[in-house]
mmCIF file of C-alpha atoms in Angstrom:
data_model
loop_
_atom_site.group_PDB
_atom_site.id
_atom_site.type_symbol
_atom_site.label_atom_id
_atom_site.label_comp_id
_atom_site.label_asym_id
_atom_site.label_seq_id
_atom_site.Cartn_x
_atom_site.Cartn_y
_atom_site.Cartn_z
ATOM 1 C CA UNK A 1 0.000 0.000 0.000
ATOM 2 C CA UNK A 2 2.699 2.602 0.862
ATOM 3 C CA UNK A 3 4.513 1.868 -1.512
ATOM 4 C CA UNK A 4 1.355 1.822 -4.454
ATOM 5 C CA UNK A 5 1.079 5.680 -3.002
ATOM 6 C CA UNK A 6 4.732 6.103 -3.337
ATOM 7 C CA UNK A 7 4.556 5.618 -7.189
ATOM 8 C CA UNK A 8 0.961 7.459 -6.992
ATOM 9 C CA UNK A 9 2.786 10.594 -5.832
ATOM 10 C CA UNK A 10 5.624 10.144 -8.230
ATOM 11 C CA UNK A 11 3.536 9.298 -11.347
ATOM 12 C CA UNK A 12 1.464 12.728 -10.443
ATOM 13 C CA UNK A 13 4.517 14.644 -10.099
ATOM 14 C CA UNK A 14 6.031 13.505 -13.510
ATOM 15 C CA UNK A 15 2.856 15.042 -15.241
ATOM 16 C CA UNK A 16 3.072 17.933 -13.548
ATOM 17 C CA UNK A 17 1.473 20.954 -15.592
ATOM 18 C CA UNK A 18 4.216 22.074 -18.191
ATOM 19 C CA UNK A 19 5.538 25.606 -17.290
ATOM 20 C CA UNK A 20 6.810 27.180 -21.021
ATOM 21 C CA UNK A 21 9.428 26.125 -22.670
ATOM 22 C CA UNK A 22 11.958 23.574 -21.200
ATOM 23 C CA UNK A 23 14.942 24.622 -23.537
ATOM 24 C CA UNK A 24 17.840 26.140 -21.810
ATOM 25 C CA UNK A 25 20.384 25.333 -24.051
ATOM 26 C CA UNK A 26 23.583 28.248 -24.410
ATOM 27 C CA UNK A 27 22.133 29.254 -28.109
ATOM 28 C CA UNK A 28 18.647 29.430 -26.538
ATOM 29 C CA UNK A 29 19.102 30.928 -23.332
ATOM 30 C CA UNK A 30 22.258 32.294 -23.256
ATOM 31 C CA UNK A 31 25.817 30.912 -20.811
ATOM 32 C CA UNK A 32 24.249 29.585 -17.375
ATOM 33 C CA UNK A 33 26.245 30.715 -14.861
ATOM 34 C CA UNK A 34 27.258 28.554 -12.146
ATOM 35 C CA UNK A 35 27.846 30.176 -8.979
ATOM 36 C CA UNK A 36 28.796 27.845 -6.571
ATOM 37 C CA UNK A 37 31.342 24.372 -6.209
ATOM 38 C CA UNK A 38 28.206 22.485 -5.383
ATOM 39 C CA UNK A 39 26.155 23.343 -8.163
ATOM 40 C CA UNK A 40 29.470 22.860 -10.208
ATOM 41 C CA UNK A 41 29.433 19.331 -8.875
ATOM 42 C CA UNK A 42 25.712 18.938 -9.282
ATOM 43 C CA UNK A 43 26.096 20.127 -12.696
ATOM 44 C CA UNK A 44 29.132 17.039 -13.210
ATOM 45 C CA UNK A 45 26.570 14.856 -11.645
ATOM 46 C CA UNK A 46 23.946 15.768 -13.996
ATOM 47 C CA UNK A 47 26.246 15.166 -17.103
ATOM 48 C CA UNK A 48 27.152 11.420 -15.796
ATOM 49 C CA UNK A 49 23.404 10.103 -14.753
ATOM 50 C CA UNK A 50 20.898 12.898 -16.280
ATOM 51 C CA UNK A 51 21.838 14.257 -19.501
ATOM 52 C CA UNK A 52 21.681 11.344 -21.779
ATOM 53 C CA UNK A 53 17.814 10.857 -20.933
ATOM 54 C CA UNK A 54 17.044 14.224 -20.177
ATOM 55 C CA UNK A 55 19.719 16.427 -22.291
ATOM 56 C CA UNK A 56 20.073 20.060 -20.266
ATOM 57 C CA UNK A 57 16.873 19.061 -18.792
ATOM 58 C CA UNK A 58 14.883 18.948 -22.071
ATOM 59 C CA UNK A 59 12.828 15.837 -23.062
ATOM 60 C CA UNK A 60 14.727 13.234 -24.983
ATOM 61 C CA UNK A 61 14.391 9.711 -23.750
ATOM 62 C CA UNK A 62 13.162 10.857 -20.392
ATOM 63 C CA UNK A 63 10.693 14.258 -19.823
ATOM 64 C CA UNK A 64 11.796 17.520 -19.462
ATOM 65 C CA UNK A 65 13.092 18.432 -16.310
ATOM 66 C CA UNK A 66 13.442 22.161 -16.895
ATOM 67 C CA UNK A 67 9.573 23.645 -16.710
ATOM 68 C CA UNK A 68 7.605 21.266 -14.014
ATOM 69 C CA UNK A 69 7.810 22.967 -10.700
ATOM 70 C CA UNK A 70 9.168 19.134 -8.862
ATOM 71 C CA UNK A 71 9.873 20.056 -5.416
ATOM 72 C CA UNK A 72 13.296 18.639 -4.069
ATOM 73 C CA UNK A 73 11.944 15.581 -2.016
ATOM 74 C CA UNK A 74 10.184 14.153 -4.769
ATOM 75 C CA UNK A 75 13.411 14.633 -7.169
ATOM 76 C CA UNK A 76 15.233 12.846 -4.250
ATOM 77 C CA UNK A 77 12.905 9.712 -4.002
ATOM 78 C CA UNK A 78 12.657 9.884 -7.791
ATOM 79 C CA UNK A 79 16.326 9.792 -8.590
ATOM 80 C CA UNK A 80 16.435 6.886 -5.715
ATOM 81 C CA UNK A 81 13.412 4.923 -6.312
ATOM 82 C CA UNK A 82 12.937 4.840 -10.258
ATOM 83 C CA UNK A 83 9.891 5.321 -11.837
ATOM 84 C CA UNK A 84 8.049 3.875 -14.894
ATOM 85 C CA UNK A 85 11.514 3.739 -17.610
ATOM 86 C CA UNK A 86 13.584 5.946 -15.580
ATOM 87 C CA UNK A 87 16.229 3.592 -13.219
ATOM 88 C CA UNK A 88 17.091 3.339 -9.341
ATOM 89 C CA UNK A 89 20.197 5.559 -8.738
ATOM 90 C CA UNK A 90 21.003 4.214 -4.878
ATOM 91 C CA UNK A 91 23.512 5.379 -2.857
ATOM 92 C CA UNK A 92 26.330 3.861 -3.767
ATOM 93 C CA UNK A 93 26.073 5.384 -7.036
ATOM 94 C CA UNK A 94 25.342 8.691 -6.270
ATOM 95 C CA UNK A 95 25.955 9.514 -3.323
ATOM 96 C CA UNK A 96 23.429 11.823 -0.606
ATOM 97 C CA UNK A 97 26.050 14.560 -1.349
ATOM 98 C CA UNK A 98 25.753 14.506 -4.767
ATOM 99 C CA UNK A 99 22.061 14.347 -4.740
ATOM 100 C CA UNK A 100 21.723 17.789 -3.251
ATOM 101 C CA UNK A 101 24.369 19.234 -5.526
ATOM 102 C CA UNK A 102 22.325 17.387 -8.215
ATOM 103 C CA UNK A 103 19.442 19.290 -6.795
ATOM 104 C CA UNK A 104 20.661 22.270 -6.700
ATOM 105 C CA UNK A 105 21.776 22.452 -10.343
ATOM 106 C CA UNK A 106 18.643 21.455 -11.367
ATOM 107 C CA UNK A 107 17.050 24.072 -9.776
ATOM 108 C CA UNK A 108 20.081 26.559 -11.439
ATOM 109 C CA UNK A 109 19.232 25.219 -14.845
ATOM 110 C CA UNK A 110 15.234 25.532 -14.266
ATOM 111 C CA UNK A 111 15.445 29.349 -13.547
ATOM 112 C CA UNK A 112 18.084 29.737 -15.868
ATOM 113 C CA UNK A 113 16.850 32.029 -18.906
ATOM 114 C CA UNK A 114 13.380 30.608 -18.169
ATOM 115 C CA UNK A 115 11.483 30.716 -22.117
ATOM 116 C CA UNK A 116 14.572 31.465 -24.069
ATOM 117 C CA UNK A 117 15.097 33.674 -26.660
ATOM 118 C CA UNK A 118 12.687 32.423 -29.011
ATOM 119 C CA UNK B 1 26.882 1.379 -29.453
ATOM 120 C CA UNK B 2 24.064 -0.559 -27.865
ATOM 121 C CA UNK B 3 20.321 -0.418 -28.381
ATOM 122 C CA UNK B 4 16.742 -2.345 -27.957
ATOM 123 C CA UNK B 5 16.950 -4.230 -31.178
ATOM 124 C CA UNK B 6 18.912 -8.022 -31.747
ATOM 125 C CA UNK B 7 19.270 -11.020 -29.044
ATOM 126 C CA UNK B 8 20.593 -9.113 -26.368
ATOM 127 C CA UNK B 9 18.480 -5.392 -25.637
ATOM 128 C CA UNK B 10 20.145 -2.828 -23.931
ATOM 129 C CA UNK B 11 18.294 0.143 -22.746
ATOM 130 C CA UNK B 12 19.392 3.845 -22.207
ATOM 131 C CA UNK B 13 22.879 3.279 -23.180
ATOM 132 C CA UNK B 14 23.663 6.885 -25.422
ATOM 133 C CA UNK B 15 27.338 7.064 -27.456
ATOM 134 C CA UNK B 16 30.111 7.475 -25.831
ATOM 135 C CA UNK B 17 33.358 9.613 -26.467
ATOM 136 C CA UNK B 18 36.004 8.366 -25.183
ATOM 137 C CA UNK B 19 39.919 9.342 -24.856
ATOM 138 C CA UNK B 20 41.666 6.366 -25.903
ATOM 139 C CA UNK B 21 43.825 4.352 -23.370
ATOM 140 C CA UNK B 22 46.598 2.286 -25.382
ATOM 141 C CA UNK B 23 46.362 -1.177 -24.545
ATOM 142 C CA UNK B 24 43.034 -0.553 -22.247
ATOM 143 C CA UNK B 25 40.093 -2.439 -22.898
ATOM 144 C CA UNK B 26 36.977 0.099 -23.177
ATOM 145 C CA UNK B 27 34.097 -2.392 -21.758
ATOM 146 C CA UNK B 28 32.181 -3.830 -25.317
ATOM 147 C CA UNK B 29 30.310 -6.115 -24.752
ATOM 148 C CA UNK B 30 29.314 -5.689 -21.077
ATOM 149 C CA UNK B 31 29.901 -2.098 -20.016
ATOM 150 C CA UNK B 32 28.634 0.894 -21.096
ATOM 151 C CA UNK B 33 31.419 3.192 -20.196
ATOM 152 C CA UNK B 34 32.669 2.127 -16.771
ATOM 153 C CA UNK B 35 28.929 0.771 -16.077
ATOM 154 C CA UNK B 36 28.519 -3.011 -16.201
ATOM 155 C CA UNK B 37 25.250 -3.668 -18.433
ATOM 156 C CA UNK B 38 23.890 -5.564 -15.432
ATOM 157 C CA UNK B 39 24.593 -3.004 -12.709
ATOM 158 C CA UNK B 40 20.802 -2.150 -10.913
ATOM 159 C CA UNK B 41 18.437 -1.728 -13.514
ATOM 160 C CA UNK B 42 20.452 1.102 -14.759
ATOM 161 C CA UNK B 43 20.410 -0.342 -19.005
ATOM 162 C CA UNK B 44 17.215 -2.725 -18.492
ATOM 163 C CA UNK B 45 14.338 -2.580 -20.612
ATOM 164 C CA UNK B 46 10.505 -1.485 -19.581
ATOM 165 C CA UNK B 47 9.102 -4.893 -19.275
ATOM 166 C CA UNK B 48 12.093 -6.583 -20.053
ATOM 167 C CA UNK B 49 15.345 -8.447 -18.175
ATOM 168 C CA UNK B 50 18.050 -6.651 -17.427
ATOM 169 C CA UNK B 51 20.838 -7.947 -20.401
ATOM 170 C CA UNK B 52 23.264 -10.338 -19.270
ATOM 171 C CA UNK B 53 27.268 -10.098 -19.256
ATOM 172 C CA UNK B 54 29.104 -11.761 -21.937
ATOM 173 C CA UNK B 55 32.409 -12.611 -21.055
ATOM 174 C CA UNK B 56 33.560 -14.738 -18.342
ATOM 175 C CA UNK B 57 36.812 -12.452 -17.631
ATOM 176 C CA UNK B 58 37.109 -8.961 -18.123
ATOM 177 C CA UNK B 59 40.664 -7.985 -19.120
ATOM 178 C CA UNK B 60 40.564 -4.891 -16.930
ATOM 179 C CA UNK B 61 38.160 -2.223 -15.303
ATOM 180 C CA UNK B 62 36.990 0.252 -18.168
ATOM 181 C CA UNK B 63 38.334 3.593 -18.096
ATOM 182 C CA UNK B 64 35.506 6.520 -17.758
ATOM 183 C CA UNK B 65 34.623 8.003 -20.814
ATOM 184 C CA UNK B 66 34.996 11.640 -21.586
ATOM 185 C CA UNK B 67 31.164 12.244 -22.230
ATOM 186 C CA UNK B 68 27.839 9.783 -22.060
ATOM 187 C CA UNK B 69 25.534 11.680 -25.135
ATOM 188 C CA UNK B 70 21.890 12.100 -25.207
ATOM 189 C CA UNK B 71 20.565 8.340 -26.169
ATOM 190 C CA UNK B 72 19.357 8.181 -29.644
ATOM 191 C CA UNK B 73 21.411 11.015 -30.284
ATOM 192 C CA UNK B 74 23.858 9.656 -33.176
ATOM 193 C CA UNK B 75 26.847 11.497 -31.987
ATOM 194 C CA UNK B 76 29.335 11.294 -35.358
ATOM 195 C CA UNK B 77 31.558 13.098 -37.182
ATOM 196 C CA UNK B 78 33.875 15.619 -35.078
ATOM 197 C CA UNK B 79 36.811 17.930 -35.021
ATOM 198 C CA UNK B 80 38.369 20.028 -31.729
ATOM 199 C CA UNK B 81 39.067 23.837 -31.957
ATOM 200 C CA UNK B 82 42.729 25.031 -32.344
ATOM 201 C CA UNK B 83 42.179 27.871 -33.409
ATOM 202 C CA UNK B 84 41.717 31.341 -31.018
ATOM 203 C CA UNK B 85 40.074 33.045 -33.699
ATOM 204 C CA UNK B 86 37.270 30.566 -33.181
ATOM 205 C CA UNK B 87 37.349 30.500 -29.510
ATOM 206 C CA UNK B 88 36.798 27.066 -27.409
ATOM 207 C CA UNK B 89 40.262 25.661 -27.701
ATOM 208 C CA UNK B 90 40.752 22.330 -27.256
ATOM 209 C CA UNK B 91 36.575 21.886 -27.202
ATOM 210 C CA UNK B 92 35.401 18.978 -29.354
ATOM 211 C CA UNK B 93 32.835 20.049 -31.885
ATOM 212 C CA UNK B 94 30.393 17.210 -32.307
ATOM 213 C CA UNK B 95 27.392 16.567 -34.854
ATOM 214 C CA UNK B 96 24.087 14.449 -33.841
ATOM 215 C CA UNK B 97 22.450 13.301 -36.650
ATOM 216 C CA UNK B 98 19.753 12.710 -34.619
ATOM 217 C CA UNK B 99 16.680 9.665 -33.738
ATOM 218 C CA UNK B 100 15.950 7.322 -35.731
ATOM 219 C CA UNK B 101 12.788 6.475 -33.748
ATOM 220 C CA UNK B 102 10.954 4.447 -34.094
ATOM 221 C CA UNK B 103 13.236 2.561 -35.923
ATOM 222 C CA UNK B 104 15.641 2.403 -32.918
ATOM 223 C CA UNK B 105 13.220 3.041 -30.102
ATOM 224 C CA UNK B 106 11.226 5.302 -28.835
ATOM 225 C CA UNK B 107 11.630 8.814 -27.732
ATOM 226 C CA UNK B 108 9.431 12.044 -25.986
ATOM 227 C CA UNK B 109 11.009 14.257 -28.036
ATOM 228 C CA UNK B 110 13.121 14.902 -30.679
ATOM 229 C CA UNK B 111 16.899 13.761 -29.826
ATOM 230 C CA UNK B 112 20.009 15.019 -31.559
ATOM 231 C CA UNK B 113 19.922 17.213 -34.777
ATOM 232 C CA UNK B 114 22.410 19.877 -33.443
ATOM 233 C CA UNK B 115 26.179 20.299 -33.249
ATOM 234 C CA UNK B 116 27.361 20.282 -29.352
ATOM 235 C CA UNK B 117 30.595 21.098 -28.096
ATOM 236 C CA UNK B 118 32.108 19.372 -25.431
ATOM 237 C CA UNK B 119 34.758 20.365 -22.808
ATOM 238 C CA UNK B 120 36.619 17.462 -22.899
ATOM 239 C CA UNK B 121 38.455 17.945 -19.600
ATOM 240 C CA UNK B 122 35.377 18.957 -17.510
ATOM 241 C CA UNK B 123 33.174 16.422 -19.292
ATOM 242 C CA UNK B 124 30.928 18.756 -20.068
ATOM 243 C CA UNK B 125 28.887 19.324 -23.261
ATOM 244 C CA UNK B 126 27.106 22.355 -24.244
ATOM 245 C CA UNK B 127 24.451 23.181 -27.476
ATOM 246 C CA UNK B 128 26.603 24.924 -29.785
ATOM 247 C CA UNK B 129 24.059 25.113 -33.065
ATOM 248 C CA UNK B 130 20.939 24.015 -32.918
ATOM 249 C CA UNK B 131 17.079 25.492 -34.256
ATOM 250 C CA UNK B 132 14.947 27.953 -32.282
ATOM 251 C CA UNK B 133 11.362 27.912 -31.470
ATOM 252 C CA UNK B 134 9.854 25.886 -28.391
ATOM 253 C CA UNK B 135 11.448 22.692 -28.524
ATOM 254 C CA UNK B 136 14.445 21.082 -30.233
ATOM 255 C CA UNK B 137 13.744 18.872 -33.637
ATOM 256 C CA UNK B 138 14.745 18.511 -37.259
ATOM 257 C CA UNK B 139 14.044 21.875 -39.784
ATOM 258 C CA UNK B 140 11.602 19.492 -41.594
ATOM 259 C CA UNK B 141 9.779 18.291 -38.860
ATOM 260 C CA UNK B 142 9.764 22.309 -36.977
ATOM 261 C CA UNK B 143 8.760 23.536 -40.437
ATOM 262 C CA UNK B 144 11.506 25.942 -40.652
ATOM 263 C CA UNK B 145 14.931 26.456 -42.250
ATOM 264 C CA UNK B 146 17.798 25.434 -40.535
ATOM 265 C CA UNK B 147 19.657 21.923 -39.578
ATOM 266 C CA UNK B 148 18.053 18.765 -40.415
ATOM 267 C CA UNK B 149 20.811 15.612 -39.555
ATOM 268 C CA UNK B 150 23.964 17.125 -38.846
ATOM 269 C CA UNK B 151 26.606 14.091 -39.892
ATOM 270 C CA UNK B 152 30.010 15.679 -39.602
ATOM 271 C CA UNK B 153 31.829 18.521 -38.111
ATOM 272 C CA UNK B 154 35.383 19.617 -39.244
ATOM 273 C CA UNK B 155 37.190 23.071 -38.851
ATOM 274 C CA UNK B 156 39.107 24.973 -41.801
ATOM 275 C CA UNK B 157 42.778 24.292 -41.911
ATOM 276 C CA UNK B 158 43.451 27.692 -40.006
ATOM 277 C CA UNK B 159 40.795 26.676 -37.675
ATOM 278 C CA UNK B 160 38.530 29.849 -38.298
ATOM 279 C CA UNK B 161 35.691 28.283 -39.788
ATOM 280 C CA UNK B 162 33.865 25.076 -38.838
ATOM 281 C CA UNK B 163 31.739 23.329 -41.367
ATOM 282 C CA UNK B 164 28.793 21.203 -40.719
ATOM 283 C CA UNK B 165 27.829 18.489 -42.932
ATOM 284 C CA UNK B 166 24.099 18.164 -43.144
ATOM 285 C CA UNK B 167 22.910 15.055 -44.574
ATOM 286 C CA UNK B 168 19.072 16.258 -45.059
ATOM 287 C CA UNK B 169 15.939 15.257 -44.832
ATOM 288 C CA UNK B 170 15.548 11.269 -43.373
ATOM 289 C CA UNK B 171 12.071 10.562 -42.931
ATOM 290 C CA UNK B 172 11.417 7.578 -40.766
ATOM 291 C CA UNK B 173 8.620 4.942 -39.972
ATOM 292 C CA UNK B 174 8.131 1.467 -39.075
ATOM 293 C CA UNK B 175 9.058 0.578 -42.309
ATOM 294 C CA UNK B 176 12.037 1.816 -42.056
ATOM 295 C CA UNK B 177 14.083 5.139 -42.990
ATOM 296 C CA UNK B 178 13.209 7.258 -46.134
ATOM 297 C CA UNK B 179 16.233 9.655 -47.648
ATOM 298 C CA UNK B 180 14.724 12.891 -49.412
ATOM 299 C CA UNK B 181 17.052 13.476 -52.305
ATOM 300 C CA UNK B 182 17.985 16.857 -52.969
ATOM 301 C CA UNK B 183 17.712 17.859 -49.069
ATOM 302 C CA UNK B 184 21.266 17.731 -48.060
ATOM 303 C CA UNK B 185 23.355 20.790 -47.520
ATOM 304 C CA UNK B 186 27.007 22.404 -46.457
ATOM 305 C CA UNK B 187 27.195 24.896 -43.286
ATOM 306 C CA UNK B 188 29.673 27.416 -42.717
ATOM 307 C CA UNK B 189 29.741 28.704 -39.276
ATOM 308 C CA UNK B 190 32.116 31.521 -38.447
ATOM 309 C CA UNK B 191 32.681 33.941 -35.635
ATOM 310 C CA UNK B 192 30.930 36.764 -35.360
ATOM 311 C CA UNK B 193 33.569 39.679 -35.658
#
């Protein structure tokens, strides 16, 4: 049961309302800036695990990241649990650290040039 | 390098640029990079089992690749920036032909059809030419001008200049892929001064 409410939660936050356009891509939206080591890190984190489903947080293989408003806990039990096609990433693979520098450059990228320069 | 068609499917498993070690064994068949094809469900197919090793020995651990790309990308032809005039020395200009879905598998959008460059030290890649409007796809399929199947990137001998070689228009369905003659096309891409 908790855990049919687990993927409930999950599969409702994956089809989360589309906010504009996900692309945030440097001819799009211009150089994101990275101001901190652990969004540098999160952003190294991304590019190992993230980007080849999700490339710069756009929809590929995977949804776009970039315009649903996914609060940090569910990215967390996302990113640990699976869901649907996406795989488990458990600790060993990336670690708690690295999860909340992963975080926090996802949340850089999101507000990054949010709806490009069409 | 690996995909969801033949005996063995592997799932999520996008190219791979690599800086050669001499004398290293890179992982084919049973890694994907430095990931074993059997590690967590991390290359297992919706519905499917996850694929099983090969080999009995491995001859060594894998070294890490420089960059995963997007799956389905096609990430082909490229060339690296010497040049200052350019900018982005030592950068690896890449072109990504793009999906073949659903040839090759499915996708949610529209993978590939740009030219990335990647900071080969950082392991980093970054769009470096790639359509406008509100998501990413083929000039065909976005009804515009612009790239359709990017297939090869190489720079000028003074390293000024980088040209794109743009196969055109490849129309695909479950029958299979569909060429458009006519379609395919040169780009120049230089600084602007």
């Amino acid at each position: 049961m908790k855990r049919a409410c687990l993927y409930a939660i999950l599969a409702g936050a994956v089809t989360l309302q589309a906010c504009g356009s996900a692309r945030r891509g440097e001819p799009i939206a211009g150089p994101l800036e990275i101001s901190s080591q652990k969004a540098a890190n999160g952003q190294l984190v991304f590019m190992r695990n993230c980007n080849q489903c999700h490339p710069w947080g756009e929809a590929g293989v995977g949804p776009a990241l970039n315009n649903k408003p996914l609060p940090a806990f569910l990215i967390k039990i996302q990113v640990r649990k699976g869901i649907g096609a996406m795989p488990s990433f458990p600790k060993e693979h990336i670690s708690d650290s690295d999860l909340e520098d992963l975080i926090l450059y996802i949340k850089t990228l999101r507000h990054h040039g949010k709806g490009g320069r069409q | 390098m690996y995909d969801e068609r033949g005996s063995r499917h592997v799932f999520g498993a996008g190219d791979l640029l690599w800086e050669a070690a001499e004398g290293k064994w890179h992982g084919w068949p049973d890694f994907h990079g430095d990931t074993r094809l059997d590690e967590h469900d991390h290359y297992k197919p919706p519905r499917k089992e996850k694929p099983r090793l090969l080999l009995a020995k491995h001859p060594n651990d894998p070294p890490s690749p420089s960059v995963v790309f997007p799956v389905h990308s096609s990430s082909d032809g490229f060339d690296f920036s010497k040049s200052s005039s350019f900018g982005h020395m030592g950068e690896a200009f890449v072109a990504q032909f793009g999906d073949e879905a659903p040839t090759t598998g499915k996708v949610l959008a529209p993978v590939g059809f740009k030219v990335v460059r990647v900071d080969v030290k950082k392991g980093i890649m970054y769009d470096f030419a790639i359509n406008r409007g509100k998501v990413n796809g083929p000039a065909s399929w976005l009804k515009t001008g612009g790239l359709e199947r990017p297939v090869a990137a190489r720079f000028s001998p003074d390293g000024g200049t980088l040209y794109i070689v743009d196969f055109g228009v490849m129309l695909h369905d479950k029958k299979g892929a569909h060429p458009q003659k006519h379609t395919g096309v040169l780009w120049k891409i230089t600084p602007v001064k």
